[in-house]
Amino acid sequence: MAKSVGVTLSEQIFTGLVVDHALVGDLRRFPEDESEYGALIEMPTEALVDTICKQVLAVAGEGAKLDAVGVAVPGLVKNGVVEEAPNLPQLKGARLRDQIGAKLKQHGIETPVTILNDADGVAAGLAAGHGKLDSMIRVWTLGMGIGFGRYPFAAGVWEGGHTIVTLDDKESYCGCGGRGHLEGVMGHRAMRLRFLDMEPEEVFEAAKKGDARCVEFKRLYHKALAAATASSVHMAGPGKFFLTGTYVSFVDLPMLKDYTHQMVKMSPLQGYSLEIVQESAESRIIGSAVSAEQAAGILARQSPLEEDLRQ
């Protein structure tokens, strides 16, 4: 019976105890006040590490015997190091695996710690929740930025949110500074920069009422996501794509399917599917824990886990 803790960082830190792929007890959330959602970006790395460890201790208890701890962060992760994190820039270069592991050890918890991309955690959680642990699934997470998750884990960068979807020199709204990126079109921050006089929710509401500027952006939004999805299909093959996240309600699924179909014409590649699923902190936490268990060699599955995740 595997007993692990899953943690996920986004606008907040969510933490939960996971036993045999099921959440046990209540989720913990930091900060608890929704008005403080932006607090994490202002916290130095050391303070974030302390907060994460306090949340783990709160759900597991001092000196708990855990099989693994999985921490999902928004950024490029390799060998337990956050190499890039545009939406939490203070984490760039942080050796989170070592820092969190050492801090937990001080409190009597000595267990493998896995740091993973947050979208990969979402993909693992959806795979567990849909009974697809032996299948490949991909997921787009639509939030402050755009995440791309893949299950099972495979070696690579997989920064799908930075897929090039336009060659327009004016498209430079991505938080990383790059031009033409998917996140530069669909990211919440990018939309606010594009429409300085409107919130993203207002943009899509105005599009429903026929506002020409907003209708044109809605088309761009869906063409961009279709282009990134089609690129993934052409590189990795067809399969299941989930759409989730705080702002998934902006997606017009029939429009997205139509644009994607226009871009994927080879008949062997048309066996893909697109499905919207609602945001779930529980699924994210379970995914983080499942990924950590697999990295620690606790959870077996048909597809072997890549060595990079073990490291």
PDB file of C-alpha atoms in Angstrom:
ATOM      1  CA  MET A   1       0.000   0.000   0.000  1.00  0.00           C
ATOM      2  CA  ALA A   2       1.837   3.091  -1.295  1.00  0.00           C
ATOM      3  CA  LYS A   3       1.651   6.160   0.942  1.00  0.00           C
ATOM      4  CA  SER A   4       2.926   9.405  -0.522  1.00  0.00           C
ATOM      5  CA  VAL A   5       2.403  13.154  -0.457  1.00  0.00           C
ATOM      6  CA  GLY A   6       1.610  15.178  -3.560  1.00  0.00           C
ATOM      7  CA  VAL A   7       2.290  18.908  -3.804  1.00  0.00           C
ATOM      8  CA  THR A   8       1.512  21.286  -6.645  1.00  0.00           C
ATOM      9  CA  LEU A   9       2.512  24.926  -7.087  1.00  0.00           C
ATOM     10  CA  SER A  10       0.530  27.310  -9.240  1.00  0.00           C
ATOM     11  CA  GLU A  11      -1.172  30.446  -7.952  1.00  0.00           C
ATOM     12  CA  GLN A  12      -1.308  28.527  -4.647  1.00  0.00           C
ATOM     13  CA  ILE A  13       0.358  25.528  -3.012  1.00  0.00           C
ATOM     14  CA  PHE A  14      -1.935  22.496  -2.741  1.00  0.00           C
ATOM     15  CA  THR A  15      -0.854  19.500  -0.660  1.00  0.00           C
ATOM     16  CA  GLY A  16      -2.471  16.156   0.120  1.00  0.00           C
ATOM     17  CA  LEU A  17      -1.768  12.664   1.440  1.00  0.00           C
ATOM     18  CA  VAL A  18      -2.258   9.991  -1.238  1.00  0.00           C
ATOM     19  CA  VAL A  19      -2.706   6.294  -0.435  1.00  0.00           C
ATOM     20  CA  ASP A  20      -3.098   3.851  -3.347  1.00  0.00           C
ATOM     21  CA  HIS A  21      -3.941   6.635  -5.833  1.00  0.00           C
ATOM     22  CA  ALA A  22      -6.651   8.108  -3.602  1.00  0.00           C
ATOM     23  CA  LEU A  23      -6.620  11.272  -1.555  1.00  0.00           C
ATOM     24  CA  VAL A  24      -6.855  10.643   2.192  1.00  0.00           C
ATOM     25  CA  GLY A  25      -8.055  13.516   4.353  1.00  0.00           C
ATOM     26  CA  ASP A  26      -8.474  17.131   3.330  1.00  0.00           C
ATOM     27  CA  LEU A  27      -6.421  19.147   0.876  1.00  0.00           C
ATOM     28  CA  ARG A  28      -4.268  21.877   2.332  1.00  0.00           C
ATOM     29  CA  ARG A  29      -4.077  25.174   0.500  1.00  0.00           C
ATOM     30  CA  PHE A  30      -1.605  28.035   0.904  1.00  0.00           C
ATOM     31  CA  PRO A  31      -2.369  30.862   0.979  1.00  0.00           C
ATOM     32  CA  GLU A  32      -5.921  30.157   2.074  1.00  0.00           C
ATOM     33  CA  ASP A  33      -7.220  33.631   1.245  1.00  0.00           C
ATOM     34  CA  GLU A  34      -8.081  33.906  -2.460  1.00  0.00           C
ATOM     35  CA  SER A  35      -7.136  37.599  -2.380  1.00  0.00           C
ATOM     36  CA  GLU A  36      -3.511  36.516  -1.808  1.00  0.00           C
ATOM     37  CA  TYR A  37      -3.249  34.322  -4.932  1.00  0.00           C
ATOM     38  CA  GLY A  38      -0.227  36.281  -6.159  1.00  0.00           C
ATOM     39  CA  ALA A  39       1.718  35.869  -2.927  1.00  0.00           C
ATOM     40  CA  LEU A  40       3.939  33.005  -4.137  1.00  0.00           C
ATOM     41  CA  ILE A  41       5.654  35.085  -6.801  1.00  0.00           C
ATOM     42  CA  GLU A  42       6.901  37.438  -4.077  1.00  0.00           C
ATOM     43  CA  MET A  43       8.320  34.692  -1.834  1.00  0.00           C
ATOM     44  CA  PRO A  44      12.060  33.938  -2.029  1.00  0.00           C
ATOM     45  CA  THR A  45      13.026  30.351  -2.809  1.00  0.00           C
ATOM     46  CA  GLU A  46      14.014  29.513   0.769  1.00  0.00           C
ATOM     47  CA  ALA A  47      10.640  30.695   2.057  1.00  0.00           C
ATOM     48  CA  LEU A  48       8.850  28.619  -0.597  1.00  0.00           C
ATOM     49  CA  VAL A  49      10.831  25.521   0.407  1.00  0.00           C
ATOM     50  CA  ASP A  50       9.964  26.100   4.078  1.00  0.00           C
ATOM     51  CA  THR A  51       6.290  26.545   3.217  1.00  0.00           C
ATOM     52  CA  ILE A  52       6.186  23.386   1.089  1.00  0.00           C
ATOM     53  CA  CYS A  53       7.782  21.346   3.878  1.00  0.00           C
ATOM     54  CA  LYS A  54       5.354  22.741   6.459  1.00  0.00           C
ATOM     55  CA  GLN A  55       2.452  21.708   4.243  1.00  0.00           C
ATOM     56  CA  VAL A  56       3.895  18.188   3.836  1.00  0.00           C
ATOM     57  CA  LEU A  57       4.317  17.885   7.605  1.00  0.00           C
ATOM     58  CA  ALA A  58       0.765  19.122   8.142  1.00  0.00           C
ATOM     59  CA  VAL A  59      -0.760  16.330   6.038  1.00  0.00           C
ATOM     60  CA  ALA A  60       1.693  13.538   6.911  1.00  0.00           C
ATOM     61  CA  GLY A  61       2.839  14.336  10.445  1.00  0.00           C
ATOM     62  CA  GLU A  62       6.294  14.750  11.982  1.00  0.00           C
ATOM     63  CA  GLY A  63       8.519  11.733  11.313  1.00  0.00           C
ATOM     64  CA  ALA A  64       5.959  10.064   9.027  1.00  0.00           C
ATOM     65  CA  LYS A  65       6.977   7.023   6.994  1.00  0.00           C
ATOM     66  CA  LEU A  66       6.356   7.991   3.385  1.00  0.00           C
ATOM     67  CA  ASP A  67       7.167   6.142   0.175  1.00  0.00           C
ATOM     68  CA  ALA A  68       7.686   9.339  -1.816  1.00  0.00           C
ATOM     69  CA  VAL A  69       6.982  13.059  -2.074  1.00  0.00           C
ATOM     70  CA  GLY A  70       6.150  14.590  -5.459  1.00  0.00           C
ATOM     71  CA  VAL A  71       6.312  18.349  -6.023  1.00  0.00           C
ATOM     72  CA  ALA A  72       4.932  19.745  -9.292  1.00  0.00           C
ATOM     73  CA  VAL A  73       6.158  23.199 -10.320  1.00  0.00           C
ATOM     74  CA  PRO A  74       5.416  25.426 -13.330  1.00  0.00           C
ATOM     75  CA  GLY A  75       8.675  25.329 -15.247  1.00  0.00           C
ATOM     76  CA  LEU A  76      11.394  23.360 -16.969  1.00  0.00           C
ATOM     77  CA  VAL A  77      12.719  20.707 -14.571  1.00  0.00           C
ATOM     78  CA  LYS A  78      15.735  18.435 -14.971  1.00  0.00           C
ATOM     79  CA  ASN A  79      17.324  16.145 -12.384  1.00  0.00           C
ATOM     80  CA  GLY A  80      15.551  17.878  -9.507  1.00  0.00           C
ATOM     81  CA  VAL A  81      16.666  21.349 -10.607  1.00  0.00           C
ATOM     82  CA  VAL A  82      14.284  24.044 -11.878  1.00  0.00           C
ATOM     83  CA  GLU A  83      16.107  25.286 -14.964  1.00  0.00           C
ATOM     84  CA  GLU A  84      13.486  27.851 -15.975  1.00  0.00           C
ATOM     85  CA  ALA A  85      10.256  29.129 -14.409  1.00  0.00           C
ATOM     86  CA  PRO A  86       8.858  32.249 -16.144  1.00  0.00           C
ATOM     87  CA  ASN A  87       5.836  32.455 -13.821  1.00  0.00           C
ATOM     88  CA  LEU A  88       7.837  31.872 -10.598  1.00  0.00           C
ATOM     89  CA  PRO A  89      11.194  33.365 -11.661  1.00  0.00           C
ATOM     90  CA  GLN A  90      12.775  33.092  -8.210  1.00  0.00           C
ATOM     91  CA  LEU A  91      12.880  29.303  -8.672  1.00  0.00           C
ATOM     92  CA  LYS A  92      15.243  29.452 -11.656  1.00  0.00           C
ATOM     93  CA  GLY A  93      18.323  27.399 -10.800  1.00  0.00           C
ATOM     94  CA  ALA A  94      16.889  26.125  -7.508  1.00  0.00           C
ATOM     95  CA  ARG A  95      17.899  22.574  -6.521  1.00  0.00           C
ATOM     96  CA  LEU A  96      14.454  21.918  -5.135  1.00  0.00           C
ATOM     97  CA  ARG A  97      14.810  18.155  -4.799  1.00  0.00           C
ATOM     98  CA  ASP A  98      17.868  18.491  -2.570  1.00  0.00           C
ATOM     99  CA  GLN A  99      16.522  21.470  -0.620  1.00  0.00           C
ATOM    100  CA  ILE A 100      13.133  19.927   0.142  1.00  0.00           C
ATOM    101  CA  GLY A 101      14.647  16.525   0.888  1.00  0.00           C
ATOM    102  CA  ALA A 102      17.132  18.022   3.355  1.00  0.00           C
ATOM    103  CA  LYS A 103      14.476  20.103   5.104  1.00  0.00           C
ATOM    104  CA  LEU A 104      12.113  17.133   5.478  1.00  0.00           C
ATOM    105  CA  LYS A 105      14.967  15.029   6.850  1.00  0.00           C
ATOM    106  CA  GLN A 106      15.387  17.592   9.632  1.00  0.00           C
ATOM    107  CA  HIS A 107      11.818  16.748  10.655  1.00  0.00           C
ATOM    108  CA  GLY A 108      12.322  12.989  10.591  1.00  0.00           C
ATOM    109  CA  ILE A 109      10.952  12.347   7.093  1.00  0.00           C
ATOM    110  CA  GLU A 110      13.549  10.616   4.939  1.00  0.00           C
ATOM    111  CA  THR A 111      11.993   9.736   1.603  1.00  0.00           C
ATOM    112  CA  PRO A 112      12.659  10.175  -2.148  1.00  0.00           C
ATOM    113  CA  VAL A 113      11.587  13.592  -3.436  1.00  0.00           C
ATOM    114  CA  THR A 114      10.673  14.071  -7.096  1.00  0.00           C
ATOM    115  CA  ILE A 115      10.360  17.484  -8.745  1.00  0.00           C
ATOM    116  CA  LEU A 116       8.276  17.478 -11.920  1.00  0.00           C
ATOM    117  CA  ASN A 117       6.617  19.866 -14.301  1.00  0.00           C
ATOM    118  CA  ASP A 118       3.127  20.775 -13.106  1.00  0.00           C
ATOM    119  CA  ALA A 119       1.451  19.842 -16.385  1.00  0.00           C
ATOM    120  CA  ASP A 120       3.085  16.395 -16.266  1.00  0.00           C
ATOM    121  CA  GLY A 121       1.547  16.029 -12.811  1.00  0.00           C
ATOM    122  CA  VAL A 122      -1.860  16.903 -14.237  1.00  0.00           C
ATOM    123  CA  ALA A 123      -1.393  14.308 -16.992  1.00  0.00           C
ATOM    124  CA  ALA A 124      -0.463  11.615 -14.460  1.00  0.00           C
ATOM    125  CA  GLY A 125      -3.463  12.536 -12.299  1.00  0.00           C
ATOM    126  CA  LEU A 126      -5.842  12.319 -15.246  1.00  0.00           C
ATOM    127  CA  ALA A 127      -4.311   8.989 -16.281  1.00  0.00           C
ATOM    128  CA  ALA A 128      -4.870   7.620 -12.770  1.00  0.00           C
ATOM    129  CA  GLY A 129      -8.394   9.023 -12.566  1.00  0.00           C
ATOM    130  CA  HIS A 130      -9.417   7.661 -15.972  1.00  0.00           C
ATOM    131  CA  GLY A 131      -7.760   4.272 -15.566  1.00  0.00           C
ATOM    132  CA  LYS A 132      -5.207   5.083 -18.273  1.00  0.00           C
ATOM    133  CA  LEU A 133      -1.948   4.363 -16.438  1.00  0.00           C
ATOM    134  CA  ASP A 134      -0.982   2.016 -19.285  1.00  0.00           C
ATOM    135  CA  SER A 135      -1.777   4.547 -22.050  1.00  0.00           C
ATOM    136  CA  MET A 136      -0.262   7.752 -23.410  1.00  0.00           C
ATOM    137  CA  ILE A 137      -2.229  10.922 -22.801  1.00  0.00           C
ATOM    138  CA  ARG A 138      -1.399  14.579 -23.304  1.00  0.00           C
ATOM    139  CA  VAL A 139      -2.889  17.593 -21.581  1.00  0.00           C
ATOM    140  CA  TRP A 140      -2.983  21.346 -22.117  1.00  0.00           C
ATOM    141  CA  THR A 141      -3.316  23.333 -18.878  1.00  0.00           C
ATOM    142  CA  LEU A 142      -4.719  26.821 -19.412  1.00  0.00           C
ATOM    143  CA  GLY A 143      -3.822  29.162 -16.568  1.00  0.00           C
ATOM    144  CA  MET A 144      -1.568  32.169 -16.023  1.00  0.00           C
ATOM    145  CA  GLY A 145       0.677  30.392 -18.515  1.00  0.00           C
ATOM    146  CA  ILE A 146       0.090  27.425 -20.821  1.00  0.00           C
ATOM    147  CA  GLY A 147       1.368  24.040 -19.717  1.00  0.00           C
ATOM    148  CA  PHE A 148       1.792  20.868 -21.740  1.00  0.00           C
ATOM    149  CA  GLY A 149       1.840  17.566 -19.888  1.00  0.00           C
ATOM    150  CA  ARG A 150       2.515  14.054 -21.097  1.00  0.00           C
ATOM    151  CA  TYR A 151       1.954  10.680 -19.472  1.00  0.00           C
ATOM    152  CA  PRO A 152       3.874   8.429 -19.266  1.00  0.00           C
ATOM    153  CA  PHE A 153       6.924  10.576 -18.678  1.00  0.00           C
ATOM    154  CA  ALA A 154       9.430  10.634 -21.536  1.00  0.00           C
ATOM    155  CA  ALA A 155      12.828  12.285 -21.649  1.00  0.00           C
ATOM    156  CA  GLY A 156      12.705  15.725 -23.229  1.00  0.00           C
ATOM    157  CA  VAL A 157      11.907  19.362 -22.586  1.00  0.00           C
ATOM    158  CA  TRP A 158       8.190  19.260 -23.518  1.00  0.00           C
ATOM    159  CA  GLU A 159       7.670  23.016 -23.138  1.00  0.00           C
ATOM    160  CA  GLY A 160       4.606  22.878 -25.357  1.00  0.00           C
ATOM    161  CA  GLY A 161       3.390  26.262 -24.151  1.00  0.00           C
ATOM    162  CA  HIS A 162       6.314  27.750 -26.063  1.00  0.00           C
ATOM    163  CA  THR A 163       5.431  26.044 -29.340  1.00  0.00           C
ATOM    164  CA  ILE A 164       5.756  28.507 -32.228  1.00  0.00           C
ATOM    165  CA  VAL A 165       2.272  29.149 -33.605  1.00  0.00           C
ATOM    166  CA  THR A 166       2.798  32.383 -35.549  1.00  0.00           C
ATOM    167  CA  LEU A 167       5.581  34.139 -37.450  1.00  0.00           C
ATOM    168  CA  ASP A 168       4.133  37.605 -36.793  1.00  0.00           C
ATOM    169  CA  ASP A 169       6.914  39.803 -35.362  1.00  0.00           C
ATOM    170  CA  LYS A 170       4.352  41.654 -33.255  1.00  0.00           C
ATOM    171  CA  GLU A 171       3.471  38.508 -31.283  1.00  0.00           C
ATOM    172  CA  SER A 172       5.864  38.978 -28.365  1.00  0.00           C
ATOM    173  CA  TYR A 173       3.624  38.696 -25.292  1.00  0.00           C
ATOM    174  CA  CYS A 174       5.065  35.455 -23.893  1.00  0.00           C
ATOM    175  CA  GLY A 175       6.505  35.763 -20.399  1.00  0.00           C
ATOM    176  CA  CYS A 176       9.791  34.167 -21.517  1.00  0.00           C
ATOM    177  CA  GLY A 177      10.377  36.981 -24.026  1.00  0.00           C
ATOM    178  CA  GLY A 178      10.164  34.762 -27.113  1.00  0.00           C
ATOM    179  CA  ARG A 179       8.174  35.640 -30.217  1.00  0.00           C
ATOM    180  CA  GLY A 180       5.283  33.707 -31.693  1.00  0.00           C
ATOM    181  CA  HIS A 181       4.683  31.388 -28.740  1.00  0.00           C
ATOM    182  CA  LEU A 182       1.393  29.698 -27.856  1.00  0.00           C
ATOM    183  CA  GLU A 183       1.558  31.157 -24.349  1.00  0.00           C
ATOM    184  CA  GLY A 184       2.022  34.593 -25.898  1.00  0.00           C
ATOM    185  CA  VAL A 185      -1.464  34.213 -27.381  1.00  0.00           C
ATOM    186  CA  MET A 186      -3.353  32.160 -24.787  1.00  0.00           C
ATOM    187  CA  GLY A 187      -1.653  32.897 -21.473  1.00  0.00           C
ATOM    188  CA  HIS A 188      -3.660  35.004 -19.011  1.00  0.00           C
ATOM    189  CA  ARG A 189      -0.787  37.467 -18.611  1.00  0.00           C
ATOM    190  CA  ALA A 190      -0.403  37.733 -22.384  1.00  0.00           C
ATOM    191  CA  MET A 191      -4.091  38.456 -22.894  1.00  0.00           C
ATOM    192  CA  ARG A 192      -4.002  41.225 -20.310  1.00  0.00           C
ATOM    193  CA  LEU A 193      -1.039  42.816 -22.095  1.00  0.00           C
ATOM    194  CA  ARG A 194      -2.805  42.529 -25.450  1.00  0.00           C
ATOM    195  CA  PHE A 195      -6.103  43.993 -24.170  1.00  0.00           C
ATOM    196  CA  LEU A 196      -4.988  46.611 -21.679  1.00  0.00           C
ATOM    197  CA  ASP A 197      -8.540  47.916 -21.394  1.00  0.00           C
ATOM    198  CA  MET A 198     -10.245  44.527 -20.851  1.00  0.00           C
ATOM    199  CA  GLU A 199      -9.918  41.452 -18.672  1.00  0.00           C
ATOM    200  CA  PRO A 200      -9.679  38.116 -20.548  1.00  0.00           C
ATOM    201  CA  GLU A 201     -13.166  37.155 -19.350  1.00  0.00           C
ATOM    202  CA  GLU A 202     -14.507  40.394 -20.841  1.00  0.00           C
ATOM    203  CA  VAL A 203     -12.764  39.701 -24.151  1.00  0.00           C
ATOM    204  CA  PHE A 204     -14.540  36.374 -24.658  1.00  0.00           C
ATOM    205  CA  GLU A 205     -17.846  37.800 -23.448  1.00  0.00           C
ATOM    206  CA  ALA A 206     -17.521  40.609 -25.991  1.00  0.00           C
ATOM    207  CA  ALA A 207     -16.709  38.054 -28.694  1.00  0.00           C
ATOM    208  CA  LYS A 208     -20.063  36.383 -28.005  1.00  0.00           C
ATOM    209  CA  LYS A 209     -21.736  39.744 -28.643  1.00  0.00           C
ATOM    210  CA  GLY A 210     -19.961  40.191 -31.967  1.00  0.00           C
ATOM    211  CA  ASP A 211     -17.244  42.723 -31.103  1.00  0.00           C
ATOM    212  CA  ALA A 212     -14.994  42.563 -34.184  1.00  0.00           C
ATOM    213  CA  ARG A 213     -11.659  42.896 -32.365  1.00  0.00           C
ATOM    214  CA  CYS A 214     -12.607  40.243 -29.809  1.00  0.00           C
ATOM    215  CA  VAL A 215     -14.035  37.858 -32.418  1.00  0.00           C
ATOM    216  CA  GLU A 216     -10.771  38.079 -34.346  1.00  0.00           C
ATOM    217  CA  PHE A 217      -8.785  37.323 -31.200  1.00  0.00           C
ATOM    218  CA  LYS A 218     -11.026  34.369 -30.362  1.00  0.00           C
ATOM    219  CA  ARG A 219     -10.186  32.910 -33.766  1.00  0.00           C
ATOM    220  CA  LEU A 220      -6.467  33.511 -33.201  1.00  0.00           C
ATOM    221  CA  TYR A 221      -6.719  31.899 -29.747  1.00  0.00           C
ATOM    222  CA  HIS A 222      -8.241  28.711 -31.135  1.00  0.00           C
ATOM    223  CA  LYS A 223      -6.016  28.587 -34.222  1.00  0.00           C
ATOM    224  CA  ALA A 224      -2.967  28.853 -31.961  1.00  0.00           C
ATOM    225  CA  LEU A 225      -4.087  25.961 -29.756  1.00  0.00           C
ATOM    226  CA  ALA A 226      -5.029  23.914 -32.817  1.00  0.00           C
ATOM    227  CA  ALA A 227      -1.599  24.560 -34.344  1.00  0.00           C
ATOM    228  CA  ALA A 228       0.223  23.436 -31.200  1.00  0.00           C
ATOM    229  CA  THR A 229      -1.986  20.346 -30.915  1.00  0.00           C
ATOM    230  CA  ALA A 230      -1.498  19.489 -34.585  1.00  0.00           C
ATOM    231  CA  SER A 231       2.271  19.871 -34.175  1.00  0.00           C
ATOM    232  CA  SER A 232       2.196  17.387 -31.293  1.00  0.00           C
ATOM    233  CA  VAL A 233       0.140  14.943 -33.370  1.00  0.00           C
ATOM    234  CA  HIS A 234       2.572  15.228 -36.275  1.00  0.00           C
ATOM    235  CA  MET A 235       5.583  14.666 -33.992  1.00  0.00           C
ATOM    236  CA  ALA A 236       4.317  12.072 -31.493  1.00  0.00           C
ATOM    237  CA  GLY A 237       1.271  10.610 -33.194  1.00  0.00           C
ATOM    238  CA  PRO A 238      -2.466  10.673 -32.453  1.00  0.00           C
ATOM    239  CA  GLY A 239      -3.978  10.014 -29.063  1.00  0.00           C
ATOM    240  CA  LYS A 240      -6.001  11.580 -26.277  1.00  0.00           C
ATOM    241  CA  PHE A 241      -5.625  15.299 -25.516  1.00  0.00           C
ATOM    242  CA  PHE A 242      -7.233  16.718 -22.371  1.00  0.00           C
ATOM    243  CA  LEU A 243      -7.848  20.443 -21.876  1.00  0.00           C
ATOM    244  CA  THR A 244      -8.051  21.736 -18.329  1.00  0.00           C
ATOM    245  CA  GLY A 245      -7.060  24.623 -16.099  1.00  0.00           C
ATOM    246  CA  THR A 246      -8.461  27.756 -14.549  1.00  0.00           C
ATOM    247  CA  TYR A 247      -9.365  29.314 -17.913  1.00  0.00           C
ATOM    248  CA  VAL A 248     -10.473  26.264 -19.886  1.00  0.00           C
ATOM    249  CA  SER A 249     -13.957  27.806 -20.056  1.00  0.00           C
ATOM    250  CA  PHE A 250     -12.617  30.111 -22.803  1.00  0.00           C
ATOM    251  CA  VAL A 251     -12.308  27.134 -25.166  1.00  0.00           C
ATOM    252  CA  ASP A 252     -14.963  26.642 -27.846  1.00  0.00           C
ATOM    253  CA  LEU A 253     -14.465  22.911 -28.452  1.00  0.00           C
ATOM    254  CA  PRO A 254     -16.239  22.694 -31.853  1.00  0.00           C
ATOM    255  CA  MET A 255     -14.144  25.609 -33.144  1.00  0.00           C
ATOM    256  CA  LEU A 256     -10.945  24.018 -31.835  1.00  0.00           C
ATOM    257  CA  LYS A 257     -11.792  20.656 -33.403  1.00  0.00           C
ATOM    258  CA  ASP A 258     -12.551  22.313 -36.734  1.00  0.00           C
ATOM    259  CA  TYR A 259      -9.231  24.191 -36.857  1.00  0.00           C
ATOM    260  CA  THR A 260      -7.286  21.102 -35.750  1.00  0.00           C
ATOM    261  CA  HIS A 261      -8.974  18.988 -38.421  1.00  0.00           C
ATOM    262  CA  GLN A 262      -7.934  21.550 -41.043  1.00  0.00           C
ATOM    263  CA  MET A 263      -4.314  21.097 -39.920  1.00  0.00           C
ATOM    264  CA  VAL A 264      -4.174  17.294 -39.524  1.00  0.00           C
ATOM    265  CA  LYS A 265      -5.019  15.675 -42.858  1.00  0.00           C
ATOM    266  CA  MET A 266      -2.994  12.443 -42.964  1.00  0.00           C
ATOM    267  CA  SER A 267      -5.466   9.647 -42.302  1.00  0.00           C
ATOM    268  CA  PRO A 268      -3.138   7.614 -40.005  1.00  0.00           C
ATOM    269  CA  LEU A 269      -2.900  10.662 -37.719  1.00  0.00           C
ATOM    270  CA  GLN A 270      -6.599  11.423 -37.403  1.00  0.00           C
ATOM    271  CA  GLY A 271      -7.219   9.064 -34.503  1.00  0.00           C
ATOM    272  CA  TYR A 272      -6.747  11.857 -31.963  1.00  0.00           C
ATOM    273  CA  SER A 273      -9.437  13.207 -29.641  1.00  0.00           C
ATOM    274  CA  LEU A 274      -9.923  16.392 -27.632  1.00  0.00           C
ATOM    275  CA  GLU A 275     -11.783  16.531 -24.315  1.00  0.00           C
ATOM    276  CA  ILE A 276     -12.350  19.294 -21.772  1.00  0.00           C
ATOM    277  CA  VAL A 277     -12.095  18.313 -18.112  1.00  0.00           C
ATOM    278  CA  GLN A 278     -12.632  20.669 -15.205  1.00  0.00           C
ATOM    279  CA  GLU A 279      -9.775  21.893 -13.065  1.00  0.00           C
ATOM    280  CA  SER A 280      -9.141  19.680 -10.025  1.00  0.00           C
ATOM    281  CA  ALA A 281      -6.514  20.266  -7.358  1.00  0.00           C
ATOM    282  CA  GLU A 282      -7.161  16.698  -6.178  1.00  0.00           C
ATOM    283  CA  SER A 283      -6.192  15.282  -9.581  1.00  0.00           C
ATOM    284  CA  ARG A 284      -3.019  17.394  -9.639  1.00  0.00           C
ATOM    285  CA  ILE A 285      -1.986  16.167  -6.191  1.00  0.00           C
ATOM    286  CA  ILE A 286      -2.641  12.522  -7.028  1.00  0.00           C
ATOM    287  CA  GLY A 287      -0.638  12.952 -10.226  1.00  0.00           C
ATOM    288  CA  SER A 288       2.317  14.417  -8.342  1.00  0.00           C
ATOM    289  CA  ALA A 289       2.256  11.510  -5.881  1.00  0.00           C
ATOM    290  CA  VAL A 290       1.889   8.866  -8.627  1.00  0.00           C
ATOM    291  CA  SER A 291       4.818  10.372 -10.541  1.00  0.00           C
ATOM    292  CA  ALA A 292       6.967  10.361  -7.405  1.00  0.00           C
ATOM    293  CA  GLU A 293       6.109   6.723  -6.691  1.00  0.00           C
ATOM    294  CA  GLN A 294       7.037   5.743 -10.236  1.00  0.00           C
ATOM    295  CA  ALA A 295      10.304   7.665 -10.045  1.00  0.00           C
ATOM    296  CA  ALA A 296      11.117   5.857  -6.791  1.00  0.00           C
ATOM    297  CA  GLY A 297      10.426   2.493  -8.423  1.00  0.00           C
ATOM    298  CA  ILE A 298       7.426   1.782  -6.199  1.00  0.00           C
ATOM    299  CA  LEU A 299       4.692   1.777  -8.832  1.00  0.00           C
ATOM    300  CA  ALA A 300       5.103  -0.557 -11.779  1.00  0.00           C
ATOM    301  CA  ARG A 301       3.400  -0.015 -15.115  1.00  0.00           C
ATOM    302  CA  GLN A 302       3.622  -1.468 -18.596  1.00  0.00           C
ATOM    303  CA  SER A 303       5.695   1.372 -20.049  1.00  0.00           C
ATOM    304  CA  PRO A 304       9.111   1.698 -18.339  1.00  0.00           C
ATOM    305  CA  LEU A 305       9.828   5.027 -16.658  1.00  0.00           C
ATOM    306  CA  GLU A 306      12.595   6.966 -18.287  1.00  0.00           C
ATOM    307  CA  GLU A 307      15.875   7.188 -16.394  1.00  0.00           C
ATOM    308  CA  ASP A 308      15.792  10.998 -16.426  1.00  0.00           C
ATOM    309  CA  LEU A 309      12.869  11.050 -13.974  1.00  0.00           C
ATOM    310  CA  ARG A 310      14.698   8.688 -11.617  1.00  0.00           C
ATOM    311  CA  GLN A 311      17.522  11.207 -11.513  1.00  0.00           C
TER     312      GLN A 311
END
